[in-house]
């Protein structure tokens, strides 16, 4: 079991630890989308009684 | 002058709450181990006193492990959405109740036909204990996710890795202390017939622990009027700290969880590797005392001390060394440390396996070294996953 696990994790030996960079790129898109959503909701007419 | 004084007061209050949370999480999680790993220590007694076979005990442990994994997966998602404090306290309380029922099972012989004429367990009692241990698998999975979520909310980002590795020693402390309590104190001094106390005493301690978590923890700094830790982190001074609305966090979570977790092959590799890490770790913890007593001929008191030593000495040193080595030699690439740890543990296990039966001292050294190595990936595989998937969506990985 240990041998199998060692072989599996060895396949990512050279992998970069750069998840945060990839996530930041996605978050930039989310910020744009969120800003657009906020702007859209502000433009909607507010119902007054 | 006033604003300086206020900032100082906030900092002092924050330091108090940060350490209070960390210490409570360490004690709380160690107590989770008290009502989980007691079963492994008591297995030789269950075998001799109740006649429950190793195959059945092994089946309980295997199914318990599977349900534990499922529970961590489910609770990993829930931990970001419900009260972490209540989740952790409830999980510990339910585990304590399960343990009390297992301890009380021979007393229920009047209600159910649990013991045969020789005082051995009937199939009804085996099923009863097995079912309770499966329930315990689920309730135990309510421990880790709230701990991870609470630490991410309470600890400054620049101190998270160090304090998380300090917290991680609670695994070893809990497993080591319960081995001493049950194996070296209860079973050695009072004999195998006192096995029920190996469930009662940890359960009573866990009930107190549950109350301590419920009343002592707070879900986030805002609940005691403090700002987020990012705003108090000197290492982030000068950087703009984003305050995010709940809507933004939800939207970001939904957009990130797909590409960063489910479609991320490195996360799957780490998740799969974690299965093998746990197999080795639980082999030491679950079968260590049984193997050392029955195949190496060690008395239960000594066997429990070996398991405790492997956890406390091997585990804690391995955990701390792994964190230091990752920063020093591998430029933060935790998956490389995980590989070395897993390989080292495998070699130590292989040596233990091929070693002649009477080489007790070398056998003990191999067990302690296997524990030392296996705690490297155990401590860091979550950090490796967080490096690949980010802490925003890292909790589901824990399943």
JSON list of N, CA, C and O in Angstrom, two decimals, chain A residues 1-20 22-23 26-27 30-31 33-34 37-38, chain B residues 242 245 247-248 251-252 255-256 259-260 266 269-270 272-273 276 280 335-336 338-339 342-343 346 386-388 390-392:
[
{"chain": "A", "resi": 1, "resn": "UNK", "atom": "N", "xyz": [0.84, -1.21, 0.00]},
{"chain": "A", "resi": 1, "resn": "UNK", "atom": "CA", "xyz": [0.00, 0.00, 0.00]},
{"chain": "A", "resi": 1, "resn": "UNK", "atom": "C", "xyz": [0.88, 1.26, 0.00]},
{"chain": "A", "resi": 1, "resn": "UNK", "atom": "O", "xyz": [0.61, 2.20, -0.73]},
{"chain": "A", "resi": 2, "resn": "UNK", "atom": "N", "xyz": [1.92, 1.22, 0.85]},
{"chain": "A", "resi": 2, "resn": "UNK", "atom": "CA", "xyz": [2.85, 2.36, 0.91]},
{"chain": "A", "resi": 2, "resn": "UNK", "atom": "C", "xyz": [3.57, 2.56, -0.41]},
{"chain": "A", "resi": 2, "resn": "UNK", "atom": "O", "xyz": [3.77, 3.70, -0.86]},
{"chain": "A", "resi": 3, "resn": "UNK", "atom": "N", "xyz": [3.93, 1.43, -1.07]},
{"chain": "A", "resi": 3, "resn": "UNK", "atom": "CA", "xyz": [4.61, 1.53, -2.37]},
{"chain": "A", "resi": 3, "resn": "UNK", "atom": "C", "xyz": [3.69, 2.17, -3.40]},
{"chain": "A", "resi": 3, "resn": "UNK", "atom": "O", "xyz": [4.12, 3.06, -4.16]},
{"chain": "A", "resi": 4, "resn": "UNK", "atom": "N", "xyz": [2.42, 1.73, -3.42]},
{"chain": "A", "resi": 4, "resn": "UNK", "atom": "CA", "xyz": [1.46, 2.28, -4.40]},
{"chain": "A", "resi": 4, "resn": "UNK", "atom": "C", "xyz": [1.31, 3.79, -4.16]},
{"chain": "A", "resi": 4, "resn": "UNK", "atom": "O", "xyz": [1.38, 4.59, -5.08]},
{"chain": "A", "resi": 5, "resn": "UNK", "atom": "N", "xyz": [1.12, 4.16, -2.88]},
{"chain": "A", "resi": 5, "resn": "UNK", "atom": "CA", "xyz": [0.96, 5.58, -2.54]},
{"chain": "A", "resi": 5, "resn": "UNK", "atom": "C", "xyz": [2.18, 6.39, -2.94]},
{"chain": "A", "resi": 5, "resn": "UNK", "atom": "O", "xyz": [2.06, 7.50, -3.48]},
{"chain": "A", "resi": 6, "resn": "UNK", "atom": "N", "xyz": [3.39, 5.83, -2.70]},
{"chain": "A", "resi": 6, "resn": "UNK", "atom": "CA", "xyz": [4.62, 6.54, -3.05]},
{"chain": "A", "resi": 6, "resn": "UNK", "atom": "C", "xyz": [4.71, 6.77, -4.56]},
{"chain": "A", "resi": 6, "resn": "UNK", "atom": "O", "xyz": [5.11, 7.85, -5.00]},
{"chain": "A", "resi": 7, "resn": "UNK", "atom": "N", "xyz": [4.35, 5.73, -5.33]},
{"chain": "A", "resi": 7, "resn": "UNK", "atom": "CA", "xyz": [4.41, 5.86, -6.79]},
{"chain": "A", "resi": 7, "resn": "UNK", "atom": "C", "xyz": [3.41, 6.92, -7.26]},
{"chain": "A", "resi": 7, "resn": "UNK", "atom": "O", "xyz": [3.74, 7.77, -8.10]},
{"chain": "A", "resi": 8, "resn": "UNK", "atom": "N", "xyz": [2.21, 6.90, -6.68]},
{"chain": "A", "resi": 8, "resn": "UNK", "atom": "CA", "xyz": [1.17, 7.87, -7.10]},
{"chain": "A", "resi": 8, "resn": "UNK", "atom": "C", "xyz": [1.65, 9.31, -6.85]},
{"chain": "A", "resi": 8, "resn": "UNK", "atom": "O", "xyz": [1.58, 10.16, -7.73]},
{"chain": "A", "resi": 9, "resn": "UNK", "atom": "N", "xyz": [2.14, 9.56, -5.63]},
{"chain": "A", "resi": 9, "resn": "UNK", "atom": "CA", "xyz": [2.53, 10.95, -5.32]},
{"chain": "A", "resi": 9, "resn": "UNK", "atom": "C", "xyz": [3.81, 11.35, -6.04]},
{"chain": "A", "resi": 9, "resn": "UNK", "atom": "O", "xyz": [4.03, 12.53, -6.33]},
{"chain": "A", "resi": 10, "resn": "UNK", "atom": "N", "xyz": [4.64, 10.35, -6.39]},
{"chain": "A", "resi": 10, "resn": "UNK", "atom": "CA", "xyz": [5.88, 10.66, -7.13]},
{"chain": "A", "resi": 10, "resn": "UNK", "atom": "C", "xyz": [5.56, 11.27, -8.50]},
{"chain": "A", "resi": 10, "resn": "UNK", "atom": "O", "xyz": [6.36, 12.04, -9.04]},
{"chain": "A", "resi": 11, "resn": "UNK", "atom": "N", "xyz": [4.37, 10.94, -9.05]},
{"chain": "A", "resi": 11, "resn": "UNK", "atom": "CA", "xyz": [4.02, 11.46, -10.39]},
{"chain": "A", "resi": 11, "resn": "UNK", "atom": "C", "xyz": [3.85, 12.98, -10.38]},
{"chain": "A", "resi": 11, "resn": "UNK", "atom": "O", "xyz": [3.87, 13.60, -11.44]},
{"chain": "A", "resi": 12, "resn": "UNK", "atom": "N", "xyz": [3.67, 13.56, -9.20]},
{"chain": "A", "resi": 12, "resn": "UNK", "atom": "CA", "xyz": [3.52, 15.03, -9.17]},
{"chain": "A", "resi": 12, "resn": "UNK", "atom": "C", "xyz": [4.75, 15.72, -8.56]},
{"chain": "A", "resi": 12, "resn": "UNK", "atom": "O", "xyz": [4.68, 16.87, -8.12]},
{"chain": "A", "resi": 13, "resn": "UNK", "atom": "N", "xyz": [5.87, 15.02, -8.54]},
{"chain": "A", "resi": 13, "resn": "UNK", "atom": "CA", "xyz": [7.09, 15.58, -7.94]},
{"chain": "A", "resi": 13, "resn": "UNK", "atom": "C", "xyz": [7.42, 16.95, -8.50]},
{"chain": "A", "resi": 13, "resn": "UNK", "atom": "O", "xyz": [7.76, 17.88, -7.79]},
{"chain": "A", "resi": 14, "resn": "UNK", "atom": "N", "xyz": [7.32, 17.08, -9.85]},
{"chain": "A", "resi": 14, "resn": "UNK", "atom": "CA", "xyz": [7.70, 18.35, -10.46]},
{"chain": "A", "resi": 14, "resn": "UNK", "atom": "C", "xyz": [6.57, 19.38, -10.52]},
{"chain": "A", "resi": 14, "resn": "UNK", "atom": "O", "xyz": [6.76, 20.46, -11.09]},
{"chain": "A", "resi": 15, "resn": "UNK", "atom": "N", "xyz": [5.43, 19.04, -9.98]},
{"chain": "A", "resi": 15, "resn": "UNK", "atom": "CA", "xyz": [4.29, 19.96, -10.05]},
{"chain": "A", "resi": 15, "resn": "UNK", "atom": "C", "xyz": [4.58, 21.26, -9.30]},
{"chain": "A", "resi": 15, "resn": "UNK", "atom": "O", "xyz": [5.17, 21.22, -8.22]},
{"chain": "A", "resi": 16, "resn": "UNK", "atom": "N", "xyz": [4.21, 22.41, -9.88]},
{"chain": "A", "resi": 16, "resn": "UNK", "atom": "CA", "xyz": [4.41, 23.66, -9.14]},
{"chain": "A", "resi": 16, "resn": "UNK", "atom": "C", "xyz": [3.34, 23.79, -8.04]},
{"chain": "A", "resi": 16, "resn": "UNK", "atom": "O", "xyz": [2.29, 23.18, -8.15]},
{"chain": "A", "resi": 17, "resn": "UNK", "atom": "N", "xyz": [3.65, 24.56, -7.01]},
{"chain": "A", "resi": 17, "resn": "UNK", "atom": "CA", "xyz": [2.64, 24.80, -5.97]},
{"chain": "A", "resi": 17, "resn": "UNK", "atom": "C", "xyz": [2.02, 26.17, -6.22]},
{"chain": "A", "resi": 17, "resn": "UNK", "atom": "O", "xyz": [2.20, 27.10, -5.45]},
{"chain": "A", "resi": 18, "resn": "UNK", "atom": "N", "xyz": [1.34, 26.29, -7.36]},
{"chain": "A", "resi": 18, "resn": "UNK", "atom": "CA", "xyz": [0.89, 27.62, -7.78]},
{"chain": "A", "resi": 18, "resn": "UNK", "atom": "C", "xyz": [-0.63, 27.75, -7.89]},
{"chain": "A", "resi": 18, "resn": "UNK", "atom": "O", "xyz": [-1.14, 28.49, -8.72]},
{"chain": "A", "resi": 19, "resn": "UNK", "atom": "N", "xyz": [-1.34, 26.99, -7.03]},
{"chain": "A", "resi": 19, "resn": "UNK", "atom": "CA", "xyz": [-2.80, 27.06, -7.06]},
{"chain": "A", "resi": 19, "resn": "UNK", "atom": "C", "xyz": [-3.32, 28.47, -6.85]},
{"chain": "A", "resi": 19, "resn": "UNK", "atom": "O", "xyz": [-4.33, 28.86, -7.44]},
{"chain": "A", "resi": 20, "resn": "UNK", "atom": "N", "xyz": [-2.60, 29.25, -6.00]},
{"chain": "A", "resi": 20, "resn": "UNK", "atom": "CA", "xyz": [-3.09, 30.60, -5.68]},
{"chain": "A", "resi": 20, "resn": "UNK", "atom": "C", "xyz": [-3.06, 31.52, -6.90]},
{"chain": "A", "resi": 20, "resn": "UNK", "atom": "O", "xyz": [-3.95, 32.35, -7.07]},
{"chain": "A", "resi": 22, "resn": "UNK", "atom": "N", "xyz": [-3.43, 30.57, -10.07]},
{"chain": "A", "resi": 22, "resn": "UNK", "atom": "CA", "xyz": [-4.56, 30.17, -10.92]},
{"chain": "A", "resi": 22, "resn": "UNK", "atom": "C", "xyz": [-5.88, 30.69, -10.31]},
{"chain": "A", "resi": 22, "resn": "UNK", "atom": "O", "xyz": [-6.74, 31.20, -11.02]},
{"chain": "A", "resi": 23, "resn": "UNK", "atom": "N", "xyz": [-6.01, 30.55, -9.00]},
{"chain": "A", "resi": 23, "resn": "UNK", "atom": "CA", "xyz": [-7.23, 31.00, -8.33]},
{"chain": "A", "resi": 23, "resn": "UNK", "atom": "C", "xyz": [-7.40, 32.51, -8.45]},
{"chain": "A", "resi": 23, "resn": "UNK", "atom": "O", "xyz": [-8.52, 33.01, -8.64]},
{"chain": "A", "resi": 26, "resn": "UNK", "atom": "N", "xyz": [-8.96, 33.39, -11.68]},
{"chain": "A", "resi": 26, "resn": "UNK", "atom": "CA", "xyz": [-10.41, 33.13, -11.68]},
{"chain": "A", "resi": 26, "resn": "UNK", "atom": "C", "xyz": [-11.12, 34.19, -10.83]},
{"chain": "A", "resi": 26, "resn": "UNK", "atom": "O", "xyz": [-12.18, 34.70, -11.21]},
{"chain": "A", "resi": 27, "resn": "UNK", "atom": "N", "xyz": [-10.49, 34.56, -9.71]},
{"chain": "A", "resi": 27, "resn": "UNK", "atom": "CA", "xyz": [-11.13, 35.56, -8.82]},
{"chain": "A", "resi": 27, "resn": "UNK", "atom": "C", "xyz": [-11.25, 36.92, -9.48]},
{"chain": "A", "resi": 27, "resn": "UNK", "atom": "O", "xyz": [-12.22, 37.65, -9.25]},
{"chain": "A", "resi": 30, "resn": "UNK", "atom": "N", "xyz": [-14.27, 36.73, -11.37]},
{"chain": "A", "resi": 30, "resn": "UNK", "atom": "CA", "xyz": [-15.43, 36.75, -10.47]},
{"chain": "A", "resi": 30, "resn": "UNK", "atom": "C", "xyz": [-15.70, 38.19, -10.01]},
{"chain": "A", "resi": 30, "resn": "UNK", "atom": "O", "xyz": [-16.86, 38.61, -9.93]},
{"chain": "A", "resi": 31, "resn": "UNK", "atom": "N", "xyz": [-14.64, 38.96, -9.75]},
{"chain": "A", "resi": 31, "resn": "UNK", "atom": "CA", "xyz": [-14.81, 40.36, -9.31]},
{"chain": "A", "resi": 31, "resn": "UNK", "atom": "C", "xyz": [-15.53, 41.17, -10.37]},
{"chain": "A", "resi": 31, "resn": "UNK", "atom": "O", "xyz": [-16.43, 41.96, -10.06]},
{"chain": "A", "resi": 33, "resn": "UNK", "atom": "N", "xyz": [-17.50, 39.96, -12.70]},
{"chain": "A", "resi": 33, "resn": "UNK", "atom": "CA", "xyz": [-18.88, 39.46, -12.78]},
{"chain": "A", "resi": 33, "resn": "UNK", "atom": "C", "xyz": [-19.71, 40.01, -11.62]},
{"chain": "A", "resi": 33, "resn": "UNK", "atom": "O", "xyz": [-20.85, 40.44, -11.79]},
{"chain": "A", "resi": 34, "resn": "UNK", "atom": "N", "xyz": [-19.10, 40.03, -10.42]},
{"chain": "A", "resi": 34, "resn": "UNK", "atom": "CA", "xyz": [-19.82, 40.49, -9.23]},
{"chain": "A", "resi": 34, "resn": "UNK", "atom": "C", "xyz": [-20.13, 41.98, -9.33]},
{"chain": "A", "resi": 34, "resn": "UNK", "atom": "O", "xyz": [-21.25, 42.42, -9.00]},
{"chain": "A", "resi": 37, "resn": "UNK", "atom": "N", "xyz": [-22.99, 42.38, -11.62]},
{"chain": "A", "resi": 37, "resn": "UNK", "atom": "CA", "xyz": [-24.23, 41.98, -10.95]},
{"chain": "A", "resi": 37, "resn": "UNK", "atom": "C", "xyz": [-24.71, 43.08, -10.00]},
{"chain": "A", "resi": 37, "resn": "UNK", "atom": "O", "xyz": [-25.90, 43.40, -9.94]},
{"chain": "A", "resi": 38, "resn": "UNK", "atom": "N", "xyz": [-23.76, 43.66, -9.24]},
{"chain": "A", "resi": 38, "resn": "UNK", "atom": "CA", "xyz": [-24.10, 44.74, -8.30]},
{"chain": "A", "resi": 38, "resn": "UNK", "atom": "C", "xyz": [-24.64, 45.96, -9.06]},
{"chain": "A", "resi": 38, "resn": "UNK", "atom": "O", "xyz": [-25.62, 46.56, -8.63]},
{"chain": "B", "resi": 242, "resn": "UNK", "atom": "N", "xyz": [-9.06, 43.17, 1.45]},
{"chain": "B", "resi": 242, "resn": "UNK", "atom": "CA", "xyz": [-10.39, 43.17, 0.87]},
{"chain": "B", "resi": 242, "resn": "UNK", "atom": "C", "xyz": [-11.42, 42.71, 1.89]},
{"chain": "B", "resi": 242, "resn": "UNK", "atom": "O", "xyz": [-11.21, 41.71, 2.56]},
{"chain": "B", "resi": 245, "resn": "UNK", "atom": "N", "xyz": [-18.19, 40.54, 0.72]},
{"chain": "B", "resi": 245, "resn": "UNK", "atom": "CA", "xyz": [-19.57, 40.28, 1.17]},
{"chain": "B", "resi": 245, "resn": "UNK", "atom": "C", "xyz": [-19.83, 38.78, 1.06]},
{"chain": "B", "resi": 245, "resn": "UNK", "atom": "O", "xyz": [-19.10, 38.05, 0.38]},
{"chain": "B", "resi": 247, "resn": "UNK", "atom": "N", "xyz": [-22.25, 37.39, -0.50]},
{"chain": "B", "resi": 247, "resn": "UNK", "atom": "CA", "xyz": [-22.63, 37.07, -1.89]},
{"chain": "B", "resi": 247, "resn": "UNK", "atom": "C", "xyz": [-21.38, 36.84, -2.74]},
{"chain": "B", "resi": 247, "resn": "UNK", "atom": "O", "xyz": [-21.32, 35.93, -3.54]},
{"chain": "B", "resi": 248, "resn": "UNK", "atom": "N", "xyz": [-20.36, 37.71, -2.52]},
{"chain": "B", "resi": 248, "resn": "UNK", "atom": "CA", "xyz": [-19.12, 37.56, -3.30]},
{"chain": "B", "resi": 248, "resn": "UNK", "atom": "C", "xyz": [-18.42, 36.24, -2.95]},
{"chain": "B", "resi": 248, "resn": "UNK", "atom": "O", "xyz": [-17.97, 35.51, -3.83]},
{"chain": "B", "resi": 251, "resn": "UNK", "atom": "N", "xyz": [-20.25, 33.38, -4.57]},
{"chain": "B", "resi": 251, "resn": "UNK", "atom": "CA", "xyz": [-20.02, 33.36, -6.03]},
{"chain": "B", "resi": 251, "resn": "UNK", "atom": "C", "xyz": [-18.60, 32.83, -6.31]},
{"chain": "B", "resi": 251, "resn": "UNK", "atom": "O", "xyz": [-18.41, 31.97, -7.19]},
{"chain": "B", "resi": 252, "resn": "UNK", "atom": "N", "xyz": [-17.62, 33.32, -5.54]},
{"chain": "B", "resi": 252, "resn": "UNK", "atom": "CA", "xyz": [-16.23, 32.88, -5.74]},
{"chain": "B", "resi": 252, "resn": "UNK", "atom": "C", "xyz": [-16.10, 31.39, -5.46]},
{"chain": "B", "resi": 252, "resn": "UNK", "atom": "O", "xyz": [-15.44, 30.67, -6.22]},
{"chain": "B", "resi": 255, "resn": "UNK", "atom": "N", "xyz": [-17.46, 29.37, -8.35]},
{"chain": "B", "resi": 255, "resn": "UNK", "atom": "CA", "xyz": [-16.62, 29.43, -9.56]},
{"chain": "B", "resi": 255, "resn": "UNK", "atom": "C", "xyz": [-15.30, 28.68, -9.38]},
{"chain": "B", "resi": 255, "resn": "UNK", "atom": "O", "xyz": [-14.74, 28.16, -10.32]},
{"chain": "B", "resi": 256, "resn": "UNK", "atom": "N", "xyz": [-14.81, 28.64, -8.11]},
{"chain": "B", "resi": 256, "resn": "UNK", "atom": "CA", "xyz": [-13.49, 28.04, -7.87]},
{"chain": "B", "resi": 256, "resn": "UNK", "atom": "C", "xyz": [-13.53, 26.53, -7.66]},
{"chain": "B", "resi": 256, "resn": "UNK", "atom": "O", "xyz": [-12.60, 25.82, -8.03]},
{"chain": "B", "resi": 259, "resn": "UNK", "atom": "N", "xyz": [-12.89, 24.11, -11.15]},
{"chain": "B", "resi": 259, "resn": "UNK", "atom": "CA", "xyz": [-11.53, 24.01, -11.69]},
{"chain": "B", "resi": 259, "resn": "UNK", "atom": "C", "xyz": [-10.45, 23.76, -10.63]},
{"chain": "B", "resi": 259, "resn": "UNK", "atom": "O", "xyz": [-9.45, 23.12, -10.93]},
{"chain": "B", "resi": 260, "resn": "UNK", "atom": "N", "xyz": [-10.65, 24.28, -9.42]},
{"chain": "B", "resi": 260, "resn": "UNK", "atom": "CA", "xyz": [-9.57, 24.15, -8.44]},
{"chain": "B", "resi": 260, "resn": "UNK", "atom": "C", "xyz": [-9.61, 22.84, -7.65]},
{"chain": "B", "resi": 260, "resn": "UNK", "atom": "O", "xyz": [-8.61, 22.42, -7.09]},
{"chain": "B", "resi": 266, "resn": "UNK", "atom": "N", "xyz": [-4.03, 17.29, -9.65]},
{"chain": "B", "resi": 266, "resn": "UNK", "atom": "CA", "xyz": [-3.12, 17.20, -8.51]},
{"chain": "B", "resi": 266, "resn": "UNK", "atom": "C", "xyz": [-3.89, 16.97, -7.20]},
{"chain": "B", "resi": 266, "resn": "UNK", "atom": "O", "xyz": [-3.43, 16.27, -6.31]},
{"chain": "B", "resi": 269, "resn": "UNK", "atom": "N", "xyz": [-4.68, 13.35, -7.13]},
{"chain": "B", "resi": 269, "resn": "UNK", "atom": "CA", "xyz": [-3.49, 12.55, -6.79]},
{"chain": "B", "resi": 269, "resn": "UNK", "atom": "C", "xyz": [-3.25, 12.61, -5.28]},
{"chain": "B", "resi": 269, "resn": "UNK", "atom": "O", "xyz": [-3.01, 11.59, -4.63]},
{"chain": "B", "resi": 270, "resn": "UNK", "atom": "N", "xyz": [-3.37, 13.82, -4.72]},
{"chain": "B", "resi": 270, "resn": "UNK", "atom": "CA", "xyz": [-3.14, 13.98, -3.28]},
{"chain": "B", "resi": 270, "resn": "UNK", "atom": "C", "xyz": [-4.21, 13.24, -2.47]},
{"chain": "B", "resi": 270, "resn": "UNK", "atom": "O", "xyz": [-3.91, 12.61, -1.45]},
{"chain": "B", "resi": 272, "resn": "UNK", "atom": "N", "xyz": [-5.90, 10.61, -3.39]},
{"chain": "B", "resi": 272, "resn": "UNK", "atom": "CA", "xyz": [-5.65, 9.17, -3.50]},
{"chain": "B", "resi": 272, "resn": "UNK", "atom": "C", "xyz": [-4.46, 8.77, -2.63]},
{"chain": "B", "resi": 272, "resn": "UNK", "atom": "O", "xyz": [-4.49, 7.76, -1.93]},
{"chain": "B", "resi": 273, "resn": "UNK", "atom": "N", "xyz": [-3.42, 9.59, -2.65]},
{"chain": "B", "resi": 273, "resn": "UNK", "atom": "CA", "xyz": [-2.25, 9.30, -1.82]},
{"chain": "B", "resi": 273, "resn": "UNK", "atom": "C", "xyz": [-2.63, 9.29, -0.34]},
{"chain": "B", "resi": 273, "resn": "UNK", "atom": "O", "xyz": [-2.16, 8.47, 0.44]},
{"chain": "B", "resi": 276, "resn": "UNK", "atom": "N", "xyz": [-3.59, 6.04, 1.14]},
{"chain": "B", "resi": 276, "resn": "UNK", "atom": "CA", "xyz": [-2.49, 5.14, 1.50]},
{"chain": "B", "resi": 276, "resn": "UNK", "atom": "C", "xyz": [-1.75, 5.63, 2.76]},
{"chain": "B", "resi": 276, "resn": "UNK", "atom": "O", "xyz": [-1.28, 4.83, 3.56]},
{"chain": "B", "resi": 280, "resn": "UNK", "atom": "N", "xyz": [-1.42, 3.32, 6.29]},
{"chain": "B", "resi": 280, "resn": "UNK", "atom": "CA", "xyz": [-0.21, 3.06, 7.08]},
{"chain": "B", "resi": 280, "resn": "UNK", "atom": "C", "xyz": [-0.36, 3.60, 8.49]},
{"chain": "B", "resi": 280, "resn": "UNK", "atom": "O", "xyz": [-0.06, 2.94, 9.48]},
{"chain": "B", "resi": 335, "resn": "UNK", "atom": "N", "xyz": [4.25, 18.70, -1.38]},
{"chain": "B", "resi": 335, "resn": "UNK", "atom": "CA", "xyz": [4.03, 17.35, -1.93]},
{"chain": "B", "resi": 335, "resn": "UNK", "atom": "C", "xyz": [5.34, 16.57, -2.03]},
{"chain": "B", "resi": 335, "resn": "UNK", "atom": "O", "xyz": [5.34, 15.34, -1.98]},
{"chain": "B", "resi": 336, "resn": "UNK", "atom": "N", "xyz": [6.49, 17.30, -2.14]},
{"chain": "B", "resi": 336, "resn": "UNK", "atom": "CA", "xyz": [7.77, 16.59, -2.21]},
{"chain": "B", "resi": 336, "resn": "UNK", "atom": "C", "xyz": [8.12, 16.00, -0.84]},
{"chain": "B", "resi": 336, "resn": "UNK", "atom": "O", "xyz": [8.61, 14.88, -0.74]},
{"chain": "B", "resi": 338, "resn": "UNK", "atom": "N", "xyz": [5.91, 15.14, 1.32]},
{"chain": "B", "resi": 338, "resn": "UNK", "atom": "CA", "xyz": [4.94, 14.05, 1.51]},
{"chain": "B", "resi": 338, "resn": "UNK", "atom": "C", "xyz": [5.48, 12.77, 0.88]},
{"chain": "B", "resi": 338, "resn": "UNK", "atom": "O", "xyz": [5.37, 11.69, 1.46]},
{"chain": "B", "resi": 339, "resn": "UNK", "atom": "N", "xyz": [6.08, 12.89, -0.33]},
{"chain": "B", "resi": 339, "resn": "UNK", "atom": "CA", "xyz": [6.62, 11.72, -1.02]},
{"chain": "B", "resi": 339, "resn": "UNK", "atom": "C", "xyz": [7.72, 11.07, -0.17]},
{"chain": "B", "resi": 339, "resn": "UNK", "atom": "O", "xyz": [7.72, 9.86, 0.04]},
{"chain": "B", "resi": 342, "resn": "UNK", "atom": "N", "xyz": [6.24, 9.33, 2.93]},
{"chain": "B", "resi": 342, "resn": "UNK", "atom": "CA", "xyz": [5.52, 8.09, 2.63]},
{"chain": "B", "resi": 342, "resn": "UNK", "atom": "C", "xyz": [6.49, 6.97, 2.26]},
{"chain": "B", "resi": 342, "resn": "UNK", "atom": "O", "xyz": [6.33, 5.82, 2.67]},
{"chain": "B", "resi": 343, "resn": "UNK", "atom": "N", "xyz": [7.51, 7.32, 1.48]},
{"chain": "B", "resi": 343, "resn": "UNK", "atom": "CA", "xyz": [8.52, 6.33, 1.09]},
{"chain": "B", "resi": 343, "resn": "UNK", "atom": "C", "xyz": [9.27, 5.82, 2.33]},
{"chain": "B", "resi": 343, "resn": "UNK", "atom": "O", "xyz": [9.47, 4.61, 2.50]},
{"chain": "B", "resi": 346, "resn": "UNK", "atom": "N", "xyz": [7.13, 3.49, 4.33]},
{"chain": "B", "resi": 346, "resn": "UNK", "atom": "CA", "xyz": [7.00, 2.19, 3.65]},
{"chain": "B", "resi": 346, "resn": "UNK", "atom": "C", "xyz": [8.25, 1.34, 3.90]},
{"chain": "B", "resi": 346, "resn": "UNK", "atom": "O", "xyz": [8.13, 0.14, 4.20]},
{"chain": "B", "resi": 386, "resn": "UNK", "atom": "N", "xyz": [-3.99, 22.56, -0.28]},
{"chain": "B", "resi": 386, "resn": "UNK", "atom": "CA", "xyz": [-4.31, 23.98, -0.20]},
{"chain": "B", "resi": 386, "resn": "UNK", "atom": "C", "xyz": [-3.46, 24.77, -1.20]},
{"chain": "B", "resi": 386, "resn": "UNK", "atom": "O", "xyz": [-3.94, 25.72, -1.82]},
{"chain": "B", "resi": 387, "resn": "UNK", "atom": "N", "xyz": [-2.19, 24.36, -1.38]},
{"chain": "B", "resi": 387, "resn": "UNK", "atom": "CA", "xyz": [-1.33, 25.02, -2.37]},
{"chain": "B", "resi": 387, "resn": "UNK", "atom": "C", "xyz": [-1.87, 24.83, -3.79]},
{"chain": "B", "resi": 387, "resn": "UNK", "atom": "O", "xyz": [-1.66, 25.67, -4.66]},
{"chain": "B", "resi": 388, "resn": "UNK", "atom": "N", "xyz": [-2.52, 23.69, -4.02]},
{"chain": "B", "resi": 388, "resn": "UNK", "atom": "CA", "xyz": [-3.05, 23.41, -5.36]},
{"chain": "B", "resi": 388, "resn": "UNK", "atom": "C", "xyz": [-4.44, 23.99, -5.55]},
{"chain": "B", "resi": 388, "resn": "UNK", "atom": "O", "xyz": [-4.81, 24.37, -6.66]},
{"chain": "B", "resi": 390, "resn": "UNK", "atom": "N", "xyz": [-6.15, 26.25, -3.07]},
{"chain": "B", "resi": 390, "resn": "UNK", "atom": "CA", "xyz": [-6.36, 27.45, -2.22]},
{"chain": "B", "resi": 390, "resn": "UNK", "atom": "C", "xyz": [-7.27, 27.14, -1.04]},
{"chain": "B", "resi": 390, "resn": "UNK", "atom": "O", "xyz": [-8.10, 26.26, -1.11]},
{"chain": "B", "resi": 391, "resn": "UNK", "atom": "N", "xyz": [-7.08, 27.91, 0.04]},
{"chain": "B", "resi": 391, "resn": "UNK", "atom": "CA", "xyz": [-7.84, 27.63, 1.26]},
{"chain": "B", "resi": 391, "resn": "UNK", "atom": "C", "xyz": [-9.33, 27.96, 1.11]},
{"chain": "B", "resi": 391, "resn": "UNK", "atom": "O", "xyz": [-10.15, 27.47, 1.87]},
{"chain": "B", "resi": 392, "resn": "UNK", "atom": "N", "xyz": [-9.66, 28.79, 0.10]},
{"chain": "B", "resi": 392, "resn": "UNK", "atom": "CA", "xyz": [-11.07, 29.13, -0.09]},
{"chain": "B", "resi": 392, "resn": "UNK", "atom": "C", "xyz": [-11.93, 27.89, -0.35]},
{"chain": "B", "resi": 392, "resn": "UNK", "atom": "O", "xyz": [-13.09, 27.83, 0.03]}
]
